[in-house]
Amino acid sequence: MDKKFLLSPILDLSQSAVDEIIKCNETTSRYGLVLSPHEAKELVETRNNTLKDHGRVEFGGGIINKLIEAFCDSPYISQKDYPSILHELIETFYYYKNETLDELSDDELIDLMKDYFNNKCHGSIELLQNRDLDKIAKNIRFGEYEYDSEDKDDGADEYFFGEDYE
Amino acid sequence: MSSGIEKYYSINKDNLDKSNYLQSLLSEAVRLNLLNAEQIHNIRLQLADMITTETRSYTQGDSSSVTVETAQSLMMSIIYTLDFYLKSLPSTDKCLDAIKSMKLMDIYSKGKELIKNEIEKTKRLLALIQKNKISTDNIAYNDTIESLNEFPKKYNPMFAAHDSVVSIDYPLCIDRMDTCGVEYISIYLEKLYWENEFCRKFSPKSIAKLLNGYSNESNELLINIFKLVLANSLGSVLLKRSARDLKIDNDDCQSLQHSLINMSLKDYESEIRSSVVKIIDELEIESEFLTKYIFETVDSISERIKELLKLNKLSNIFIAMKDNTDGTDIKFEDGKKMDDEMFRKVTEEIRSCRFVSDKLKIIWQEVHSFIDLVDILGADCIFENEFNELFSSFGNMELAMLLNELPSNKISGYRHLSIKDFDLHLSESEKEWHAAFSAYLNSLNSARMKEIIEISNKLARK
């Protein structure tokens, strides 16, 4: 036995995570959204890779379930793009955990993501990432007290949608 | 009565790494087949549970993930706490029993309890050090004590028990640095306390003089005061004087050189040993810890003395005390420098003089600044033998100041490096006066030369 790894804790939670995701189908099937075991496994793999890429460690888990539960009633998600959106949401979540310097709790970040995705971003992951969450991350890094305050003059909406998009 | 028979333990404590106790204990246990793969697997599972619990507690349940750095720090803190309890057990067998019979979480709780007690101990030691710290201008010493006072406030036994948090610059005489966190701080404080206790047997004034003798910049150096004091006290006892007397001069070093170099190794060692006993008796040192500490320190001092005896350089360890007020610095305030126009006029006038006496008259009358004098020496207006006449009209102070302007290699026995040593752009006329001046100095008798060098050393250097 390699003595170097004697004290590395065993953290292989993949199978239980897949089982938990499959369990979520009971709730999401009401909205016509279902994941196969294979897709669930892929989501867990995405989570593991994203954690590694962003230098994070997760204990316990449950983020995928939380994302599924938060986003399953979104009018912008259909069965066809359900797994791919979940992959992107997982990556976005961990990326912005780092970018917001861990100042936001898991629930706060998921709530913000859901709110922006369903309202301001009209289901666009790109807008969610590059505009709204980015602005929040910047606000937090610059020590803004109200990090999710609207900046009326920044013209970001016009930039993305043109002047009369509403 | 000691029978000379020691109890046999399955794991030798000496084989274990103090800074990574649990890890090395498990490695040894696996190597010696005292723990099987299943037991190790079980320990790793328990560790996984503990890190999960601690992370939850760290994030207060707000976040299920943390950065790798945070996780590593939490893990180190857990292992440090486990180590803290295991190291407190009397033998490695007891450690193994604890690992086999107790849950890691219970060991962890016991470790936390011990750390709490240790923090209290550091607080008590800090209060004692506040009272017995020595009065010195050494910056590292004072800053370190100030920083240590912050330790109880800054230390985080919950999530960063392994982190010593405060900055420690002052070097202890014996500091192994194989521990960290509160354990290190506690050991550091204890040693510092006893070093202070020893130094307090001597007057702050004599310690200040000793440090000053060590270096003019001793305040800024990372030196251990206790060791310097102990070395001189030892020297004093070797000279059959009082252990409280720190005064040792060059003649004393020479007499020690004569007496020690002729001793056999056995005699030398017993002489050192009996001197240490005399120090301990005379200074009325009763603490077992301090006695042991002194003996251990003297071991290293004794080795150094042996080396220095071969080189006839005992003055490197038995430091000659130097009074701070005996003129380390002569402050020189320069007169008004003349403007360029005036300077040109004066140099032309000097150049046009036929006799040296006239040149000297002008210099003494017109030049009121040392910078001007140096410029005139290098301004092609004084030649060959005239230099000698000019230099002989100067007193020791002027000559000492000019000496500071000279590259150091020009004068034997003059050791100070000068910025001029690195100046590769000296003009011919500058080289000329340098050569003339060094020739003049070398022609002086050695007593006067010594005097000039002494003044030059005392002059505050630019």
XYZ file of C-alpha atoms in Angstrom:
628
model
C 0.000 0.000 0.000
C 1.379 3.381 -0.918
C 1.963 5.191 2.352
C 1.338 8.519 0.684
C -2.318 7.714 0.261
C -2.952 6.201 3.638
C -4.644 9.302 4.843
C -6.459 10.376 1.687
C -10.117 10.081 2.589
C -12.360 7.948 0.433
C -14.803 10.153 -1.344
C -16.320 8.123 -4.129
C -19.901 9.209 -4.014
C -20.682 8.751 -7.726
C -23.183 5.883 -7.523
C -25.235 7.384 -4.743
C -25.286 10.681 -6.675
C -26.647 8.913 -9.789
C -29.345 7.246 -7.701
C -30.366 10.564 -6.193
C -30.637 12.168 -9.629
C -32.839 9.349 -10.900
C -35.059 9.850 -7.873
C -35.685 13.425 -9.034
C -37.503 12.068 -12.075
C -40.541 11.553 -9.839
C -40.837 15.328 -9.443
C -39.655 16.445 -12.873
C -41.828 14.027 -14.851
C -44.749 16.329 -13.985
C -43.092 18.893 -16.250
C -42.305 16.358 -18.930
C -38.637 16.168 -18.010
C -36.927 12.833 -17.375
C -33.311 11.713 -17.227
C -32.093 8.234 -18.119
C -29.531 6.506 -15.861
C -26.936 7.065 -18.551
C -27.697 10.799 -18.676
C -27.618 10.956 -14.878
C -24.188 9.340 -14.904
C -22.975 11.868 -17.455
C -24.183 14.717 -15.254
C -22.202 13.308 -12.334
C -19.157 13.063 -14.580
C -19.623 16.688 -15.642
C -19.846 17.680 -11.992
C -16.652 15.798 -11.151
C -14.761 17.267 -14.100
C -16.002 20.781 -13.392
C -14.976 20.523 -9.736
C -11.540 19.405 -10.819
C -11.239 22.119 -13.475
C -12.213 24.838 -11.019
C -10.100 23.537 -8.139
C -12.988 22.671 -5.855
C -13.870 19.722 -3.658
C -17.425 18.701 -2.854
C -18.448 16.815 0.217
C -21.864 15.255 0.334
C -23.213 16.467 -2.980
C -26.783 17.298 -3.835
C -26.042 20.305 -6.078
C -27.298 18.522 -9.209
C -30.550 17.679 -7.442
C -30.939 21.237 -6.240
C -30.395 22.544 -9.778
C -32.890 20.023 -11.182
C -35.494 20.954 -8.603
C -34.972 24.679 -9.152
C -35.058 24.608 -12.940
C -37.559 21.840 -13.742
C -40.527 24.231 -13.849
C -38.758 26.708 -16.142
C -40.810 27.515 -19.260
C -37.565 27.618 -21.250
C -36.570 23.986 -20.745
C -37.999 21.110 -22.771
C -37.096 17.433 -22.679
C -35.055 17.818 -25.868
C -32.474 20.182 -24.373
C -32.994 19.259 -20.714
C -29.750 17.245 -20.211
C -27.574 19.728 -22.126
C -28.938 22.699 -20.141
C -28.268 20.814 -16.916
C -24.652 20.238 -17.979
C -24.257 23.954 -18.611
C -25.963 24.905 -15.371
C -23.615 22.654 -13.403
C -20.567 24.229 -15.030
C -21.987 27.722 -14.514
C -22.726 27.011 -10.887
C -19.186 25.954 -9.926
C -17.571 28.601 -12.086
C -19.508 31.321 -10.286
C -18.932 29.764 -6.869
C -15.287 30.607 -7.456
C -15.927 33.928 -9.162
C -18.126 35.131 -6.308
C -15.366 34.156 -3.848
C -17.710 31.760 -2.021
C -19.616 34.761 -0.722
C -22.917 33.355 -1.982
C -24.358 30.224 -0.450
C -25.386 27.376 -2.762
C -29.059 28.254 -2.374
C -28.519 31.968 -2.964
C -26.576 31.323 -6.147
C -29.140 28.816 -7.466
C -31.994 31.232 -6.680
C -30.236 34.021 -8.551
C -29.476 31.742 -11.498
C -33.091 30.626 -11.684
C -34.461 34.135 -11.386
C -32.216 35.547 -14.126
C -32.657 32.508 -16.406
C -36.441 32.593 -16.260
C -36.828 36.363 -16.380
C -34.078 38.644 -17.625
C -32.283 36.076 -19.761
C -35.379 34.472 -21.289
C -33.761 31.060 -21.054
C -30.385 32.081 -22.458
C -27.494 30.414 -20.626
C -25.070 32.707 -22.445
C -26.735 35.829 -21.103
C -26.945 34.285 -17.690
C -23.216 33.595 -17.651
C -21.748 36.508 -19.535
C -23.977 39.301 -18.419
C -25.886 38.847 -15.186
C -23.794 36.469 -13.152
C -20.671 38.173 -14.367
C -21.969 41.491 -13.117
C -22.780 39.995 -9.724
C -19.333 38.428 -9.475
C -17.745 41.791 -10.293
C -19.878 43.561 -7.713
C -18.842 41.070 -5.057
C -15.182 41.305 -5.935
C -15.326 45.093 -5.772
C -17.022 44.894 -2.395
C -20.463 46.219 -3.428
C -22.837 45.767 -0.538
C -25.868 45.164 -2.768
C -24.227 42.887 -5.247
C -27.442 42.102 -7.168
C -28.504 45.734 -7.525
C -29.577 46.768 -11.015
C -27.359 49.179 -12.844
C -29.830 51.177 -14.908
C -27.267 52.987 -17.000
C -25.085 50.202 -18.166
C -27.085 49.610 -21.349
C -26.343 45.899 -21.250
C -29.816 44.935 -22.433
C -29.526 47.247 -25.399
C -26.176 45.742 -26.200
C -27.559 42.244 -26.391
C -31.073 42.847 -27.696
C -31.084 46.130 -29.545
C -32.852 49.242 -28.324
C -36.479 48.122 -28.637
C -36.331 44.525 -27.522
C -39.116 44.960 -24.954
C 17.412 1.826 40.019
C 17.825 1.569 36.281
C 18.272 -1.970 35.065
C 19.431 -0.834 31.603
C 16.605 -2.832 30.069
C 14.104 -0.810 28.078
C 10.568 -1.845 27.345
C 10.119 -3.045 23.793
C 7.540 -1.228 21.739
C 6.308 -2.576 18.436
C 6.844 0.821 16.779
C 9.920 2.866 17.532
C 8.921 6.446 18.328
C 12.133 7.714 16.739
C 10.994 6.387 13.367
C 7.953 8.626 13.433
C 7.718 12.053 11.907
C 6.700 14.522 14.638
C 5.172 16.920 12.154
C 3.142 14.159 10.494
C 2.562 11.777 13.348
C -0.589 9.867 12.428
C 0.513 9.369 8.832
C 3.920 8.028 9.833
C 2.424 5.906 12.612
C 0.024 4.271 10.154
C 2.807 3.710 7.631
C 4.927 1.987 10.257
C 1.959 -0.031 11.480
C 1.204 -1.224 7.942
C 4.860 -2.032 7.332
C 5.008 -4.105 10.492
C 1.621 -5.735 9.798
C 0.114 -4.268 12.926
C -2.811 -2.883 10.947
C -4.492 -4.645 8.056
C -5.929 -3.213 4.859
C -9.447 -3.285 6.212
C -8.523 -1.242 9.254
C -6.776 1.327 7.066
C -9.829 1.439 4.801
C -11.973 2.034 7.844
C -9.744 4.909 8.999
C -9.983 6.524 5.564
C -13.771 6.243 5.598
C -13.880 7.851 9.019
C -11.644 10.643 7.784
C -14.010 11.212 4.860
C -16.864 11.566 7.332
C -14.890 13.964 9.458
C -13.852 16.219 6.594
C -17.480 16.282 5.412
C -18.686 17.278 8.867
C -15.974 19.887 9.305
C -16.601 21.390 5.858
C -20.287 21.682 6.642
C -19.430 23.355 9.882
C -16.899 25.629 8.113
C -19.418 26.765 5.500
C -22.173 26.739 8.112
C -24.146 24.465 5.787
C -24.290 27.181 3.123
C -22.059 25.453 0.629
C -21.495 21.813 -0.199
C -18.209 22.529 -1.966
C -15.068 24.432 -1.048
C -11.882 25.288 -2.882
C -9.133 22.678 -2.870
C -6.975 24.995 -0.711
C -9.694 25.295 1.913
C -10.260 21.526 1.905
C -6.526 20.899 2.307
C -6.314 23.342 5.187
C -9.323 21.737 6.895
C -7.804 18.289 6.431
C -4.482 19.457 7.864
C -6.292 20.943 10.818
C -8.114 17.649 11.477
C -4.937 15.597 11.235
C -3.072 18.093 13.420
C -5.762 17.738 16.102
C -5.656 13.927 15.891
C -1.844 14.073 16.117
C -2.074 16.324 19.130
C -3.899 13.670 21.142
C -1.848 10.748 19.854
C 1.434 12.509 20.639
C 0.244 13.029 24.199
C 0.010 9.264 24.737
C 2.989 7.709 26.505
C 3.874 5.106 23.890
C 3.277 4.126 20.296
C 1.499 0.985 21.505
C -1.033 3.144 23.303
C -1.444 5.171 20.077
C -2.150 2.026 18.086
C -4.599 0.835 20.738
C -6.378 4.183 20.550
C -6.602 4.027 16.764
C -7.930 0.475 16.881
C -10.361 0.865 19.734
C -11.581 4.452 19.465
C -13.503 6.238 16.782
C -11.425 8.884 15.027
C -14.084 11.434 15.947
C -13.482 10.687 19.638
C -9.730 11.045 19.216
C -10.457 14.317 17.430
C -12.584 15.576 20.338
C -9.865 14.678 22.828
C -7.292 16.454 20.638
C -9.472 19.562 20.600
C -9.689 19.488 24.361
C -5.899 19.228 24.666
C -5.431 22.095 22.197
C -7.780 24.209 24.285
C -5.630 23.539 27.347
C -2.501 24.347 25.367
C -3.960 27.708 24.317
C -4.544 28.493 27.968
C -0.932 27.552 28.648
C 0.283 29.951 25.936
C -1.801 32.726 27.498
C -0.147 32.118 30.865
C 3.308 32.061 29.262
C 2.570 35.264 27.352
C 1.637 36.984 30.590
C 4.891 35.790 32.170
C 6.932 36.943 29.177
C 5.346 40.370 29.367
C 6.818 40.580 32.857
C 10.229 39.052 32.257
C 11.083 40.327 28.771
C 14.429 42.017 28.655
C 14.896 45.637 27.829
C 16.636 45.752 24.471
C 16.434 47.684 21.242
C 16.673 44.549 19.140
C 13.825 44.968 16.669
C 13.200 41.275 15.968
C 12.980 40.520 19.692
C 10.486 43.273 20.448
C 8.407 42.737 17.305
C 8.187 38.998 17.883
C 6.899 39.445 21.436
C 4.383 41.978 20.197
C 3.255 39.617 17.457
C 3.037 36.671 19.866
C 0.625 38.632 22.026
C -1.830 38.441 19.154
C -1.660 34.664 19.044
C -4.621 33.751 21.297
C -6.790 36.201 19.379
C -5.735 35.115 15.908
C -5.387 31.364 16.382
C -8.218 29.300 14.936
C -8.240 25.859 16.625
C -11.467 24.867 14.861
C -10.443 25.109 11.237
C -6.728 25.954 11.154
C -5.219 24.335 14.237
C -1.994 23.658 12.337
C -1.439 27.318 11.482
C 0.889 29.234 13.807
C -0.689 32.512 12.557
C 1.833 34.929 14.082
C 5.109 36.042 12.556
C 8.153 34.979 14.505
C 11.442 36.552 13.492
C 13.497 36.333 16.664
C 15.617 33.183 16.536
C 15.710 31.080 19.676
C 18.981 29.507 20.664
C 17.589 26.002 20.201
C 14.642 25.940 17.845
C 13.912 22.672 16.058
C 10.872 23.876 14.129
C 9.526 20.345 13.669
C 6.157 21.300 15.064
C 3.571 23.893 14.151
C 0.376 25.518 15.379
C -0.172 25.972 19.092
C 2.372 23.255 19.877
C 5.170 25.250 18.274
C 4.076 28.526 19.851
C 3.870 26.922 23.264
C 7.373 25.445 23.000
C 8.693 28.734 21.605
C 7.191 30.721 24.468
C 8.526 28.370 27.095
C 12.050 28.578 25.705
C 11.813 32.345 25.313
C 10.642 32.654 28.888
C 13.641 30.722 30.183
C 16.069 32.569 27.910
C 14.687 35.805 29.362
C 15.022 34.485 32.892
C 18.687 33.780 32.247
C 19.357 37.148 30.632
C 17.689 38.931 33.532
C 20.545 37.789 35.741
C 22.609 40.407 33.904
C 22.089 44.137 33.765
C 20.339 45.446 30.632
C 23.223 47.890 30.232
C 25.851 45.178 30.002
C 23.685 43.218 27.553
C 23.302 46.369 25.448
C 27.081 46.863 25.469
C 27.609 43.238 24.521
C 25.194 43.501 21.584
C 26.837 46.730 20.555
C 30.186 44.977 20.650
C 28.780 42.242 18.449
C 27.759 44.745 15.812
C 26.936 48.405 15.522
C 23.768 47.295 13.780
C 22.872 44.616 16.346
C 19.398 46.140 16.709
C 18.551 45.128 13.209
C 20.166 41.695 13.260
C 18.454 38.358 13.799
C 20.664 37.261 16.669
C 19.933 35.248 19.788
C 20.730 37.387 22.807
C 20.768 34.467 25.277
C 23.517 32.651 23.408
C 25.758 35.725 23.237
C 25.294 36.376 26.944
C 25.882 32.744 27.875
C 29.046 32.569 25.747
C 30.564 35.603 27.463
C 29.516 34.340 30.881
C 31.216 31.036 30.078
C 34.326 32.899 28.914
C 34.322 34.831 32.132
C 34.171 31.674 34.250
C 36.918 30.103 32.149
C 38.978 33.203 33.036
C 38.239 32.460 36.734
C 36.014 35.476 37.034
C 32.401 35.869 38.066
C 29.752 34.363 35.794
C 27.911 37.666 36.035
C 30.804 39.539 34.445
C 30.335 39.795 30.687
C 33.409 41.905 30.098
C 35.981 40.145 27.924
C 38.617 41.964 25.909
C 41.210 40.899 23.358
C 43.838 40.203 26.001
C 41.387 37.910 27.788
C 40.790 36.064 24.524
C 44.530 35.650 24.105
C 44.935 34.274 27.601
C 42.043 31.857 26.992
C 43.665 30.853 23.724
C 46.864 29.972 25.576
C 45.183 28.080 28.364
C 42.653 26.146 26.266
C 44.777 25.198 23.274
C 47.182 23.221 25.406
C 44.466 21.144 27.071
C 43.705 17.600 26.071
C 40.204 17.033 24.710
C 39.187 15.334 27.944
C 40.466 18.187 30.100
C 38.868 20.717 27.795
C 35.494 19.041 28.037
C 35.640 18.680 31.785
C 36.749 22.319 32.098
C 33.749 23.442 30.037
C 31.429 21.215 32.035
C 32.661 22.433 35.392
C 32.392 26.022 34.157
C 28.754 25.450 33.235
C 28.106 24.039 36.689
C 29.741 27.140 38.185
C 27.524 29.402 36.047
C 24.425 27.541 37.168
C 25.477 27.699 40.822
C 26.529 31.315 40.801
C 23.440 32.511 38.951
C 21.287 30.383 41.255
C 19.518 28.630 38.435
C 17.145 26.057 39.833
C 14.928 25.280 36.879
C 15.598 21.870 35.416
C 14.431 23.065 32.017
C 16.853 26.006 31.980
C 19.723 23.879 33.281
C 19.217 21.394 30.463
C 18.845 24.212 27.963
C 22.110 25.804 29.120
C 23.995 22.512 28.853
C 22.622 21.926 25.372
C 23.554 25.457 24.281
C 27.032 25.191 25.742
C 27.544 22.018 23.712
C 27.239 24.043 20.538
C 29.288 26.933 21.979
C 31.995 24.465 22.981
C 32.201 23.058 19.443
C 32.539 26.587 18.116
C 35.293 27.379 20.621
C 37.203 24.321 19.421
C 37.021 25.532 15.833
C 38.008 29.081 16.748
C 40.943 27.899 18.861
C 42.462 26.440 15.716
C 42.137 29.830 14.022
C 43.192 31.871 17.072
C 39.956 33.821 16.726
C 38.272 33.422 20.104
C 37.231 37.058 19.880
C 34.563 35.880 17.437
C 32.698 34.078 20.208
C 33.724 36.004 23.308
C 32.543 39.411 22.260
C 34.302 42.540 23.511
C 31.718 44.854 25.003
C 31.386 48.256 23.426
C 29.837 51.284 25.008
C 27.242 52.933 22.887
C 28.388 56.319 24.106
C 32.102 55.824 23.463
C 31.718 57.465 20.106
C 30.373 54.964 17.639
C 29.389 57.896 15.586
C 31.108 61.210 15.239
C 28.577 63.364 13.523
C 30.095 65.696 10.986
C 28.326 68.716 9.711
C 29.795 70.083 6.535
C 30.331 73.803 5.962
C 28.871 75.811 3.101
C 29.905 74.581 -0.284
C 31.073 77.290 -2.660
C 29.292 77.869 -5.943
C 30.806 76.776 -9.251
C 32.021 80.240 -10.192
C 33.820 80.714 -6.886
C 35.251 77.187 -7.060
C 36.701 77.874 -10.489
C 38.280 81.132 -9.248
C 39.823 79.470 -6.198
C 41.272 76.548 -8.148
C 42.746 78.914 -10.734
C 44.262 81.003 -7.980
C 45.786 77.924 -6.357
C 47.118 76.699 -9.663
C 48.818 80.026 -10.344
C 50.658 80.072 -6.989
C 54.364 79.425 -7.179
C 54.889 78.294 -3.581
C 53.093 75.585 -1.659
C 52.776 77.821 1.360
C 50.645 80.222 -0.711
C 48.474 77.354 -1.934
C 47.938 76.202 1.650
C 47.055 79.723 2.723
C 44.345 79.962 0.076
C 42.967 76.542 0.923
C 42.752 77.295 4.635
C 41.221 80.709 3.978
C 38.783 79.981 1.190
C 37.693 76.374 1.615
C 35.026 75.865 4.256
C 33.511 72.621 3.101
C 34.948 69.097 3.078
C 33.363 68.389 -0.307
C 35.165 71.408 -1.741
C 38.444 70.191 -0.255
C 38.067 66.779 -1.896
C 37.140 68.437 -5.196
C 40.208 70.692 -5.000
C 42.453 67.667 -4.382
C 41.200 66.230 -7.641
C 41.151 69.497 -9.594
C 44.685 69.455 -11.018
C 45.900 72.348 -8.912
C 48.124 70.531 -6.417
C 50.999 68.443 -7.675
C 53.458 65.790 -6.547
C 55.316 66.826 -3.353
C 52.804 69.566 -2.678
C 50.331 66.892 -1.554
C 52.620 65.840 1.276
C 52.875 69.391 2.559
C 49.130 69.810 2.395
C 48.384 66.519 4.190
C 50.903 67.264 6.921
C 49.071 70.521 7.621
C 45.919 68.503 8.469
C 44.962 67.109 11.861
C 43.863 63.542 12.516
C 40.197 64.352 11.995
C 40.722 65.725 8.478
C 42.965 62.809 7.621
C 40.382 60.341 8.918
C 37.733 61.955 6.789
C 39.937 61.826 3.732
C 40.638 58.179 4.522
C 36.946 57.481 4.143
C 37.168 58.869 0.649
C 39.832 56.377 -0.287
C 39.296 52.918 -1.751
C 39.849 50.506 1.164
C 42.544 48.405 -0.512
C 44.989 51.297 -0.372
C 45.675 51.023 3.340
C 46.617 47.800 5.072
C 44.618 46.964 8.203
C 41.788 49.210 7.086
C 38.934 46.845 6.437
C 35.874 48.900 5.713
C 34.515 48.590 2.254
C 33.768 51.907 0.744
C 31.576 52.903 -2.140
C 34.796 54.115 -3.747
C 35.871 50.478 -4.057
C 33.286 50.024 -6.741
C 33.957 53.292 -8.542
C 35.622 52.431 -11.808
C 35.445 55.952 -13.148
C 38.102 57.736 -11.154
C 39.810 60.542 -13.041
C 43.586 60.620 -13.353
C 43.860 63.536 -10.930
C 41.690 61.663 -8.395
C 43.912 58.617 -8.716
C 46.890 60.901 -8.206
C 45.725 62.332 -4.882
C 44.581 58.857 -3.730
C 48.075 57.521 -4.389
C 49.713 60.495 -2.723
C 47.430 60.256 0.298
C 47.923 56.527 0.804
C 51.689 57.004 0.489
C 51.504 59.764 3.084
C 49.430 57.642 5.479
C 51.721 54.666 5.083
C 54.647 56.904 5.969
C 53.071 57.798 9.338
C 54.024 55.939 12.479
C 51.718 53.067 13.389
C 50.285 54.689 16.531
C 49.070 57.736 14.627
C 47.839 55.563 11.794
C 45.815 53.496 14.302
C 44.338 56.656 15.764
C 43.296 57.905 12.335
C 41.722 54.564 11.433
C 39.826 54.556 14.745
C 38.409 58.018 14.107
C 37.536 57.020 10.577
C 35.618 53.985 11.937
C 33.702 56.191 14.298
C 32.711 58.676 11.649
C 29.140 58.220 10.562
C 29.417 56.757 7.114
C 27.506 58.131 4.211
